[in-house]
PDB file of C-alpha atoms in Angstrom:
ATOM      1  CA  UNK A   1      44.056 -10.744 -21.960  1.00 49.00           C
ATOM      2  CA  UNK A   2      44.725  -6.972 -21.897  1.00 50.00           C
ATOM      3  CA  UNK A   3      44.788  -4.960 -18.932  1.00 44.00           C
ATOM      4  CA  UNK A   4      41.937  -3.053 -20.058  1.00 47.00           C
ATOM      5  CA  UNK A   5      40.120  -6.117 -21.141  1.00 47.00           C
ATOM      6  CA  UNK A   6      40.856  -7.444 -17.466  1.00 49.00           C
ATOM      7  CA  UNK A   7      39.109  -3.907 -16.086  1.00 52.00           C
ATOM      8  CA  UNK A   8      36.365  -4.435 -18.623  1.00 64.00           C
ATOM      9  CA  UNK A   9      35.390  -7.599 -17.400  1.00 63.00           C
ATOM     10  CA  UNK A  10      35.404  -6.877 -13.557  1.00 67.00           C
ATOM     11  CA  UNK A  11      33.362  -3.719 -13.846  1.00 73.00           C
ATOM     12  CA  UNK A  12      30.802  -5.807 -15.986  1.00 81.00           C
ATOM     13  CA  UNK A  13      30.821  -8.522 -13.331  1.00 84.00           C
ATOM     14  CA  UNK A  14      30.487  -6.070 -10.068  1.00 86.00           C
ATOM     15  CA  UNK A  15      27.425  -4.668 -12.207  1.00 88.00           C
ATOM     16  CA  UNK A  16      25.690  -8.176 -13.161  1.00 89.00           C
ATOM     17  CA  UNK A  17      26.494  -9.197  -9.377  1.00 91.00           C
ATOM     18  CA  UNK A  18      25.234  -5.729  -8.034  1.00 91.00           C
ATOM     19  CA  UNK A  19      22.016  -6.419 -10.498  1.00 93.00           C
ATOM     20  CA  UNK A  20      21.151  -9.947  -9.051  1.00 95.00           C
ATOM     21  CA  UNK A  21      21.501  -8.878  -5.278  1.00 94.00           C
ATOM     22  CA  UNK A  22      19.101  -5.283  -6.065  1.00 91.00           C
ATOM     23  CA  UNK A  23      16.938  -7.873  -7.844  1.00 93.00           C
ATOM     24  CA  UNK A  24      15.529  -8.636  -4.017  1.00 91.00           C
ATOM     25  CA  UNK A  25      13.415  -6.483  -2.394  1.00 84.00           C
ATOM     26  CA  UNK A  26      10.200  -7.039   0.130  1.00 75.00           C
ATOM     27  CA  UNK A  27       8.011  -8.825  -2.319  1.00 80.00           C
ATOM     28  CA  UNK A  28      10.471 -11.237  -4.118  1.00 88.00           C
ATOM     29  CA  UNK A  29      12.937 -11.475  -0.999  1.00 89.00           C
ATOM     30  CA  UNK A  30      13.059 -15.815  -1.977  1.00 93.00           C
ATOM     31  CA  UNK A  31      13.540 -16.572  -5.491  1.00 96.00           C
ATOM     32  CA  UNK A  32      14.526 -19.609  -7.432  1.00 97.00           C
ATOM     33  CA  UNK A  33      17.464 -19.582  -9.787  1.00 97.00           C
ATOM     34  CA  UNK A  34      14.994 -19.027 -12.592  1.00 97.00           C
ATOM     35  CA  UNK A  35      12.800 -16.083 -11.094  1.00 96.00           C
ATOM     36  CA  UNK A  36      16.442 -14.156 -10.501  1.00 97.00           C
ATOM     37  CA  UNK A  37      17.460 -15.365 -14.279  1.00 96.00           C
ATOM     38  CA  UNK A  38      13.708 -13.311 -15.364  1.00 96.00           C
ATOM     39  CA  UNK A  39      13.926 -10.688 -12.719  1.00 95.00           C
ATOM     40  CA  UNK A  40      17.775  -9.534 -13.651  1.00 95.00           C
ATOM     41  CA  UNK A  41      17.448  -9.934 -17.774  1.00 95.00           C
ATOM     42  CA  UNK A  42      20.929 -12.737 -17.413  1.00 95.00           C
ATOM     43  CA  UNK A  43      20.388 -16.425 -18.603  1.00 96.00           C
ATOM     44  CA  UNK A  44      20.169 -18.979 -16.251  1.00 96.00           C
ATOM     45  CA  UNK A  45      23.721 -19.960 -16.608  1.00 96.00           C
ATOM     46  CA  UNK A  46      24.952 -16.693 -16.082  1.00 95.00           C
ATOM     47  CA  UNK A  47      22.508 -15.756 -13.056  1.00 96.00           C
ATOM     48  CA  UNK A  48      23.528 -19.190 -11.244  1.00 95.00           C
ATOM     49  CA  UNK A  49      27.390 -18.404 -11.660  1.00 95.00           C
ATOM     50  CA  UNK A  50      26.811 -15.121  -9.593  1.00 95.00           C
ATOM     51  CA  UNK A  51      24.531 -16.082  -7.241  1.00 96.00           C
ATOM     52  CA  UNK A  52      27.253 -19.194  -6.149  1.00 95.00           C
ATOM     53  CA  UNK A  53      29.519 -16.348  -6.140  1.00 95.00           C
ATOM     54  CA  UNK A  54      27.822 -14.817  -3.757  1.00 95.00           C
ATOM     55  CA  UNK A  55      26.643 -17.123  -1.358  1.00 95.00           C
ATOM     56  CA  UNK A  56      30.376 -18.423  -0.991  1.00 94.00           C
ATOM     57  CA  UNK A  57      30.869 -14.195  -0.701  1.00 94.00           C
ATOM     58  CA  UNK A  58      28.108 -14.788   2.407  1.00 93.00           C
ATOM     59  CA  UNK A  59      25.503 -12.193   0.874  1.00 93.00           C
ATOM     60  CA  UNK A  60      23.380 -14.984  -0.779  1.00 95.00           C
ATOM     61  CA  UNK A  61      22.451 -18.449   1.150  1.00 95.00           C
ATOM     62  CA  UNK A  62      20.312 -21.036  -0.119  1.00 95.00           C
ATOM     63  CA  UNK A  63      18.445 -24.126   0.849  1.00 94.00           C
ATOM     64  CA  UNK A  64      19.123 -26.166  -2.613  1.00 94.00           C
ATOM     65  CA  UNK A  65      16.092 -24.458  -4.374  1.00 95.00           C
ATOM     66  CA  UNK A  66      15.038 -21.116  -2.739  1.00 96.00           C
ATOM     67  CA  UNK A  67      18.151 -17.940  -2.930  1.00 97.00           C
ATOM     68  CA  UNK A  68      17.686 -15.446  -0.648  1.00 95.00           C
ATOM     69  CA  UNK A  69      19.767 -12.602   0.833  1.00 92.00           C
ATOM     70  CA  UNK A  70      21.603 -12.884   4.221  1.00 90.00           C
ATOM     71  CA  UNK A  71      22.291  -9.866   6.892  1.00 79.00           C
ATOM     72  CA  UNK A  72      25.355  -9.652   4.682  1.00 84.00           C
ATOM     73  CA  UNK A  73      24.285  -7.398   2.603  1.00 83.00           C
ATOM     74  CA  UNK A  74      23.479  -4.459   4.489  1.00 71.00           C
ATOM     75  CA  UNK A  75      27.289  -3.550   4.949  1.00 72.00           C
ATOM     76  CA  UNK A  76      27.199  -2.326   1.541  1.00 73.00           C
ATOM     77  CA  UNK A  77      24.916   0.025   2.438  1.00 63.00           C
ATOM     78  CA  UNK A  78      26.399   0.988   6.034  1.00 59.00           C
ATOM     79  CA  UNK A  79      29.550   1.365   4.562  1.00 58.00           C
ATOM     80  CA  UNK A  80      28.082   5.131   2.625  1.00 51.00           C
ATOM     81  CA  UNK A  81      25.672   5.640   5.476  1.00 47.00           C
ATOM     82  CA  UNK A  82      28.347   5.304   8.715  1.00 49.00           C
ATOM     83  CA  UNK A  83      30.976   7.468   6.160  1.00 49.00           C
ATOM     84  CA  UNK A  84      28.169  10.192   6.097  1.00 52.00           C
ATOM     85  CA  UNK A  85      27.976  12.898   8.776  1.00 67.00           C
ATOM     86  CA  UNK A  86      24.006  13.714   7.898  1.00 80.00           C
ATOM     87  CA  UNK A  87      23.073   9.959  10.063  1.00 81.00           C
ATOM     88  CA  UNK A  88      25.986   9.800  12.659  1.00 78.00           C
ATOM     89  CA  UNK A  89      24.747  13.721  13.781  1.00 81.00           C
ATOM     90  CA  UNK A  90      20.845  12.768  13.505  1.00 89.00           C
ATOM     91  CA  UNK A  91      20.761   9.129  15.085  1.00 89.00           C
ATOM     92  CA  UNK A  92      21.747  10.873  18.893  1.00 89.00           C
ATOM     93  CA  UNK A  93      18.982  13.789  18.385  1.00 92.00           C
ATOM     94  CA  UNK A  94      16.504  10.963  16.950  1.00 92.00           C
ATOM     95  CA  UNK A  95      17.410   9.067  19.989  1.00 91.00           C
ATOM     96  CA  UNK A  96      16.390  12.066  22.566  1.00 91.00           C
ATOM     97  CA  UNK A  97      13.091  13.105  20.844  1.00 92.00           C
ATOM     98  CA  UNK A  98      11.788   9.422  20.599  1.00 91.00           C
ATOM     99  CA  UNK A  99      12.845   9.152  24.312  1.00 90.00           C
ATOM    100  CA  UNK A 100      11.329  12.525  25.318  1.00 90.00           C
ATOM    101  CA  UNK A 101       8.031  11.847  23.463  1.00 90.00           C
ATOM    102  CA  UNK A 102       7.546   7.974  23.501  1.00 89.00           C
ATOM    103  CA  UNK A 103       7.064   7.439  19.941  1.00 88.00           C
ATOM    104  CA  UNK A 104       9.089   6.594  17.030  1.00 89.00           C
ATOM    105  CA  UNK A 105      11.255   8.810  15.370  1.00 92.00           C
ATOM    106  CA  UNK A 106      13.160   8.750  11.610  1.00 92.00           C
ATOM    107  CA  UNK A 107      15.026  10.518   9.371  1.00 93.00           C
ATOM    108  CA  UNK A 108      15.013  10.661   5.667  1.00 92.00           C
ATOM    109  CA  UNK A 109      16.093  11.925   2.177  1.00 92.00           C
ATOM    110  CA  UNK A 110      15.193  12.411  -1.356  1.00 90.00           C
ATOM    111  CA  UNK A 111      15.862   9.759  -3.679  1.00 88.00           C
ATOM    112  CA  UNK A 112      13.808  10.614  -6.884  1.00 86.00           C
ATOM    113  CA  UNK A 113      10.329   9.692  -5.808  1.00 87.00           C
ATOM    114  CA  UNK A 114      10.817   8.499  -3.162  1.00 89.00           C
ATOM    115  CA  UNK A 115      12.252   8.932   0.242  1.00 90.00           C
ATOM    116  CA  UNK A 116      15.214   7.022   1.524  1.00 91.00           C
ATOM    117  CA  UNK A 117      15.109   6.357   5.603  1.00 90.00           C
ATOM    118  CA  UNK A 118      18.830   7.180   6.944  1.00 89.00           C
ATOM    119  CA  UNK A 119      18.107   7.153  10.358  1.00 88.00           C
ATOM    120  CA  UNK A 120      15.314   5.653  12.799  1.00 89.00           C
ATOM    121  CA  UNK A 121      14.683   5.035  15.982  1.00 87.00           C
ATOM    122  CA  UNK A 122      12.210   2.481  16.461  1.00 82.00           C
ATOM    123  CA  UNK A 123       9.794   2.527  19.984  1.00 77.00           C
ATOM    124  CA  UNK A 124       7.378   0.010  19.281  1.00 61.00           C
ATOM    125  CA  UNK A 125       5.727  -2.042  16.743  1.00 50.00           C
ATOM    126  CA  UNK A 126       2.895   0.921  15.018  1.00 49.00           C
ATOM    127  CA  UNK A 127       2.206  -0.602  11.454  1.00 51.00           C
ATOM    128  CA  UNK A 128       2.518  -3.889   9.987  1.00 47.00           C
ATOM    129  CA  UNK A 129       5.008  -2.554   7.045  1.00 54.00           C
ATOM    130  CA  UNK A 130       8.782  -2.959   8.668  1.00 66.00           C
ATOM    131  CA  UNK A 131      10.939   0.443   8.464  1.00 76.00           C
ATOM    132  CA  UNK A 132      14.730   0.110   8.877  1.00 79.00           C
ATOM    133  CA  UNK A 133      17.616   2.153   7.529  1.00 83.00           C
ATOM    134  CA  UNK A 134      17.456   2.132   3.507  1.00 82.00           C
ATOM    135  CA  UNK A 135      13.522   1.291   3.308  1.00 86.00           C
ATOM    136  CA  UNK A 136      12.089   3.993   0.147  1.00 89.00           C
ATOM    137  CA  UNK A 137       8.210   4.943   0.269  1.00 89.00           C
ATOM    138  CA  UNK A 138       6.199   7.145  -1.899  1.00 90.00           C
ATOM    139  CA  UNK A 139       7.159  10.810  -1.098  1.00 89.00           C
ATOM    140  CA  UNK A 140       3.671  11.906  -2.136  1.00 87.00           C
ATOM    141  CA  UNK A 141       2.514   9.708   1.021  1.00 90.00           C
ATOM    142  CA  UNK A 142       4.522  10.836   3.779  1.00 91.00           C
ATOM    143  CA  UNK A 143       5.469  13.734   5.882  1.00 94.00           C
ATOM    144  CA  UNK A 144       9.009  13.226   5.377  1.00 94.00           C
ATOM    145  CA  UNK A 145       8.236  13.170   1.195  1.00 94.00           C
ATOM    146  CA  UNK A 146       6.048  16.889   1.467  1.00 94.00           C
ATOM    147  CA  UNK A 147       8.424  18.261   3.737  1.00 96.00           C
ATOM    148  CA  UNK A 148      10.991  17.603   1.219  1.00 96.00           C
ATOM    149  CA  UNK A 149       9.179  18.100  -1.978  1.00 95.00           C
ATOM    150  CA  UNK A 150       8.109  21.459  -0.291  1.00 94.00           C
ATOM    151  CA  UNK A 151      11.270  23.046   0.221  1.00 94.00           C
ATOM    152  CA  UNK A 152      12.766  21.669  -3.066  1.00 92.00           C
ATOM    153  CA  UNK A 153      13.063  23.209  -6.754  1.00 90.00           C
ATOM    154  CA  UNK A 154      10.255  23.903  -8.696  1.00 91.00           C
ATOM    155  CA  UNK A 155      11.993  21.753 -11.218  1.00 90.00           C
ATOM    156  CA  UNK A 156      12.174  18.670  -8.787  1.00 90.00           C
ATOM    157  CA  UNK A 157       8.630  18.604  -8.167  1.00 91.00           C
ATOM    158  CA  UNK A 158       7.210  18.726 -11.994  1.00 91.00           C
ATOM    159  CA  UNK A 159       9.148  15.725 -12.575  1.00 90.00           C
ATOM    160  CA  UNK A 160       7.634  13.905  -9.428  1.00 89.00           C
ATOM    161  CA  UNK A 161       4.040  15.133  -9.755  1.00 89.00           C
ATOM    162  CA  UNK A 162       4.166  14.598 -13.848  1.00 86.00           C
ATOM    163  CA  UNK A 163       3.851  10.215 -13.013  1.00 83.00           C
ATOM    164  CA  UNK A 164       0.831  11.514 -10.777  1.00 84.00           C
ATOM    165  CA  UNK A 165      -0.549  10.806  -7.114  1.00 85.00           C
ATOM    166  CA  UNK A 166      -2.099   8.004  -5.861  1.00 84.00           C
ATOM    167  CA  UNK A 167      -3.727   7.364  -2.453  1.00 81.00           C
ATOM    168  CA  UNK A 168      -2.225   4.178  -0.935  1.00 80.00           C
ATOM    169  CA  UNK A 169      -5.003   3.713   1.905  1.00 81.00           C
ATOM    170  CA  UNK A 170      -8.014   5.801   0.500  1.00 78.00           C
ATOM    171  CA  UNK A 171      -6.972   7.945   3.072  1.00 84.00           C
ATOM    172  CA  UNK A 172      -5.992  11.924   1.654  1.00 81.00           C
ATOM    173  CA  UNK A 173      -4.675  13.224  -0.962  1.00 86.00           C
ATOM    174  CA  UNK A 174      -4.903  11.566  -4.541  1.00 82.00           C
ATOM    175  CA  UNK A 175      -3.690  14.187  -7.238  1.00 90.00           C
ATOM    176  CA  UNK A 176      -1.655  16.040  -8.074  1.00 88.00           C
ATOM    177  CA  UNK A 177      -3.182  19.610  -7.776  1.00 89.00           C
ATOM    178  CA  UNK A 178      -4.561  18.771  -4.298  1.00 91.00           C
ATOM    179  CA  UNK A 179      -0.286  17.964  -3.124  1.00 90.00           C
ATOM    180  CA  UNK A 180       0.505  21.389  -4.930  1.00 92.00           C
ATOM    181  CA  UNK A 181      -2.043  22.726  -2.849  1.00 92.00           C
ATOM    182  CA  UNK A 182      -0.254  20.964   0.399  1.00 93.00           C
ATOM    183  CA  UNK A 183       3.531  21.439  -0.571  1.00 94.00           C
ATOM    184  CA  UNK A 184       2.715  25.069  -0.560  1.00 93.00           C
ATOM    185  CA  UNK A 185       1.045  25.003   2.962  1.00 95.00           C
ATOM    186  CA  UNK A 186       3.774  22.634   4.104  1.00 94.00           C
ATOM    187  CA  UNK A 187       6.101  25.316   3.330  1.00 95.00           C
ATOM    188  CA  UNK A 188       4.419  28.230   4.492  1.00 95.00           C
ATOM    189  CA  UNK A 189       3.842  26.395   8.227  1.00 93.00           C
ATOM    190  CA  UNK A 190       6.940  24.774   8.288  1.00 94.00           C
ATOM    191  CA  UNK A 191       6.030  21.316   9.141  1.00 95.00           C
ATOM    192  CA  UNK A 192       4.146  18.544   7.477  1.00 94.00           C
ATOM    193  CA  UNK A 193       1.111  16.005   8.917  1.00 92.00           C
ATOM    194  CA  UNK A 194      -0.036  12.773   7.004  1.00 92.00           C
ATOM    195  CA  UNK A 195      -2.888  10.833   8.725  1.00 88.00           C
ATOM    196  CA  UNK A 196      -3.066   7.554   7.520  1.00 84.00           C
ATOM    197  CA  UNK A 197      -1.745   7.745   4.099  1.00 80.00           C
ATOM    198  CA  UNK A 198       1.213   5.499   4.081  1.00 85.00           C
ATOM    199  CA  UNK A 199      -0.926   3.266   5.946  1.00 82.00           C
ATOM    200  CA  UNK A 200      -4.169   2.639   8.511  1.00 84.00           C
ATOM    201  CA  UNK A 201      -3.548   3.331  11.859  1.00 78.00           C
ATOM    202  CA  UNK A 202      -0.457   5.612  11.134  1.00 84.00           C
ATOM    203  CA  UNK A 203      -0.068   9.391  11.668  1.00 88.00           C
ATOM    204  CA  UNK A 204       3.085  11.642  11.359  1.00 91.00           C
ATOM    205  CA  UNK A 205       4.418  14.953  11.589  1.00 94.00           C
ATOM    206  CA  UNK A 206       7.615  16.151   9.850  1.00 95.00           C
ATOM    207  CA  UNK A 207       9.715  19.234   9.793  1.00 96.00           C
ATOM    208  CA  UNK A 208      12.698  19.797   7.373  1.00 96.00           C
ATOM    209  CA  UNK A 209      16.531  19.843   7.817  1.00 94.00           C
ATOM    210  CA  UNK A 210      17.993  23.096   6.672  1.00 91.00           C
ATOM    211  CA  UNK A 211      21.668  24.077   5.652  1.00 86.00           C
ATOM    212  CA  UNK A 212      23.494  27.166   6.057  1.00 83.00           C
ATOM    213  CA  UNK A 213      21.979  28.519   2.844  1.00 85.00           C
ATOM    214  CA  UNK A 214      19.034  27.642   3.921  1.00 87.00           C
ATOM    215  CA  UNK A 215      18.418  24.728   1.128  1.00 89.00           C
ATOM    216  CA  UNK A 216      16.683  21.147   2.993  1.00 92.00           C
ATOM    217  CA  UNK A 217      19.151  18.274   3.341  1.00 91.00           C
ATOM    218  CA  UNK A 218      16.763  15.795   5.371  1.00 93.00           C
ATOM    219  CA  UNK A 219      13.513  16.049   6.880  1.00 96.00           C
ATOM    220  CA  UNK A 220      12.863  14.580  10.362  1.00 96.00           C
ATOM    221  CA  UNK A 221       9.570  13.073  11.847  1.00 94.00           C
ATOM    222  CA  UNK A 222       7.647  11.216  14.827  1.00 93.00           C
ATOM    223  CA  UNK A 223       5.143   8.940  13.923  1.00 89.00           C
ATOM    224  CA  UNK A 224       1.857   7.370  15.958  1.00 85.00           C
ATOM    225  CA  UNK A 225       0.044   5.115  16.094  1.00 82.00           C
ATOM    226  CA  UNK A 226      -3.733   5.820  15.993  1.00 77.00           C
ATOM    227  CA  UNK A 227      -5.461   4.957  18.968  1.00 66.00           C
ATOM    228  CA  UNK A 228      -8.466   2.463  18.845  1.00 54.00           C
ATOM    229  CA  UNK A 229     -11.650   4.850  20.003  1.00 52.00           C
ATOM    230  CA  UNK A 230      -9.706   7.959  20.336  1.00 58.00           C
ATOM    231  CA  UNK A 231     -11.224  11.157  19.509  1.00 61.00           C
ATOM    232  CA  UNK A 232      -7.773  13.345  18.934  1.00 67.00           C
ATOM    233  CA  UNK A 233      -7.514  14.716  15.232  1.00 74.00           C
ATOM    234  CA  UNK A 234      -4.169  14.255  13.885  1.00 73.00           C
ATOM    235  CA  UNK A 235      -3.400  18.523  14.877  1.00 80.00           C
ATOM    236  CA  UNK A 236      -4.081  17.440  17.802  1.00 81.00           C
ATOM    237  CA  UNK A 237      -1.684  14.378  17.782  1.00 77.00           C
ATOM    238  CA  UNK A 238       0.590  16.834  16.212  1.00 81.00           C
ATOM    239  CA  UNK A 239       0.144  19.557  19.212  1.00 84.00           C
ATOM    240  CA  UNK A 240       2.140  16.798  21.571  1.00 85.00           C
ATOM    241  CA  UNK A 241       5.020  16.138  19.381  1.00 90.00           C
ATOM    242  CA  UNK A 242       5.501  19.229  17.237  1.00 93.00           C
ATOM    243  CA  UNK A 243       7.806  21.409  19.590  1.00 93.00           C
ATOM    244  CA  UNK A 244      10.234  18.924  20.239  1.00 94.00           C
ATOM    245  CA  UNK A 245      10.374  17.334  16.989  1.00 94.00           C
ATOM    246  CA  UNK A 246      11.598  21.145  15.532  1.00 94.00           C
ATOM    247  CA  UNK A 247      14.111  21.428  18.510  1.00 93.00           C
ATOM    248  CA  UNK A 248      15.384  18.309  17.740  1.00 93.00           C
ATOM    249  CA  UNK A 249      15.976  19.744  14.079  1.00 93.00           C
ATOM    250  CA  UNK A 250      17.480  22.685  15.264  1.00 92.00           C
ATOM    251  CA  UNK A 251      19.765  20.528  17.124  1.00 89.00           C
ATOM    252  CA  UNK A 252      20.816  18.782  13.952  1.00 89.00           C
ATOM    253  CA  UNK A 253      20.892  22.026  11.431  1.00 88.00           C
ATOM    254  CA  UNK A 254      23.407  23.725  14.340  1.00 85.00           C
ATOM    255  CA  UNK A 255      25.414  20.849  14.246  1.00 80.00           C
ATOM    256  CA  UNK A 256      25.437  20.700  10.257  1.00 78.00           C
ATOM    257  CA  UNK A 257      26.758  24.686  10.140  1.00 76.00           C
ATOM    258  CA  UNK A 258      29.329  23.743  13.314  1.00 68.00           C
ATOM    259  CA  UNK A 259      31.325  21.116  11.210  1.00 63.00           C
ATOM    260  CA  UNK A 260      31.423  23.483   8.461  1.00 55.00           C
TER     261      UNK A 260
END
């Protein structure tokens, strides 16, 4: 076999191995061989070969019938995140922010029509949906997503809103026209508020992190649970954390400028 053929085969094997890993998600955390084959479009024999290889490498475990990923897979994502300057700059700032306000604090970037968490400091369980580095949510339904969209170019916003906007909880914005108006408001005021639109019982406020040229590179937020029998509005709740959140974002921006 020629060197070129060997290289091509190696690339195909890598692609298929990543395809198998990517077939697992929150709704398909544990799958049979047949389910993996169906989700990847690979034959059972091919899927089995790659699952066994991944198992030998420590990325997959099996009880003989069901396969699931191991925590070693996180190293693939952390290899990128740890080499990037942004998470390194944001993490200590988020830790200080979370300690100051007594709430969970996060940072995210825009990935297609979703946000992806690049840093998070968790203080307590405020929602049933697990959030960690790498978690994704629809940008339209999140405070960080709306900040990222509000400061993005019009073409990006048009592309994302072309697929429509849906309410995940029955609260808040459920159409593209209203979201466009909200994005204009967010850009003008410099922050976004979301009240129980991602999950019932969860509020959040987000601000942008801008580079030297004023381009958005990330969003930072503080998440707050809605206390039972509380009469505080989302605005009153946000007022308690917004100044410190804005101060934290400014710290990151200054660090970004200093590193250039």
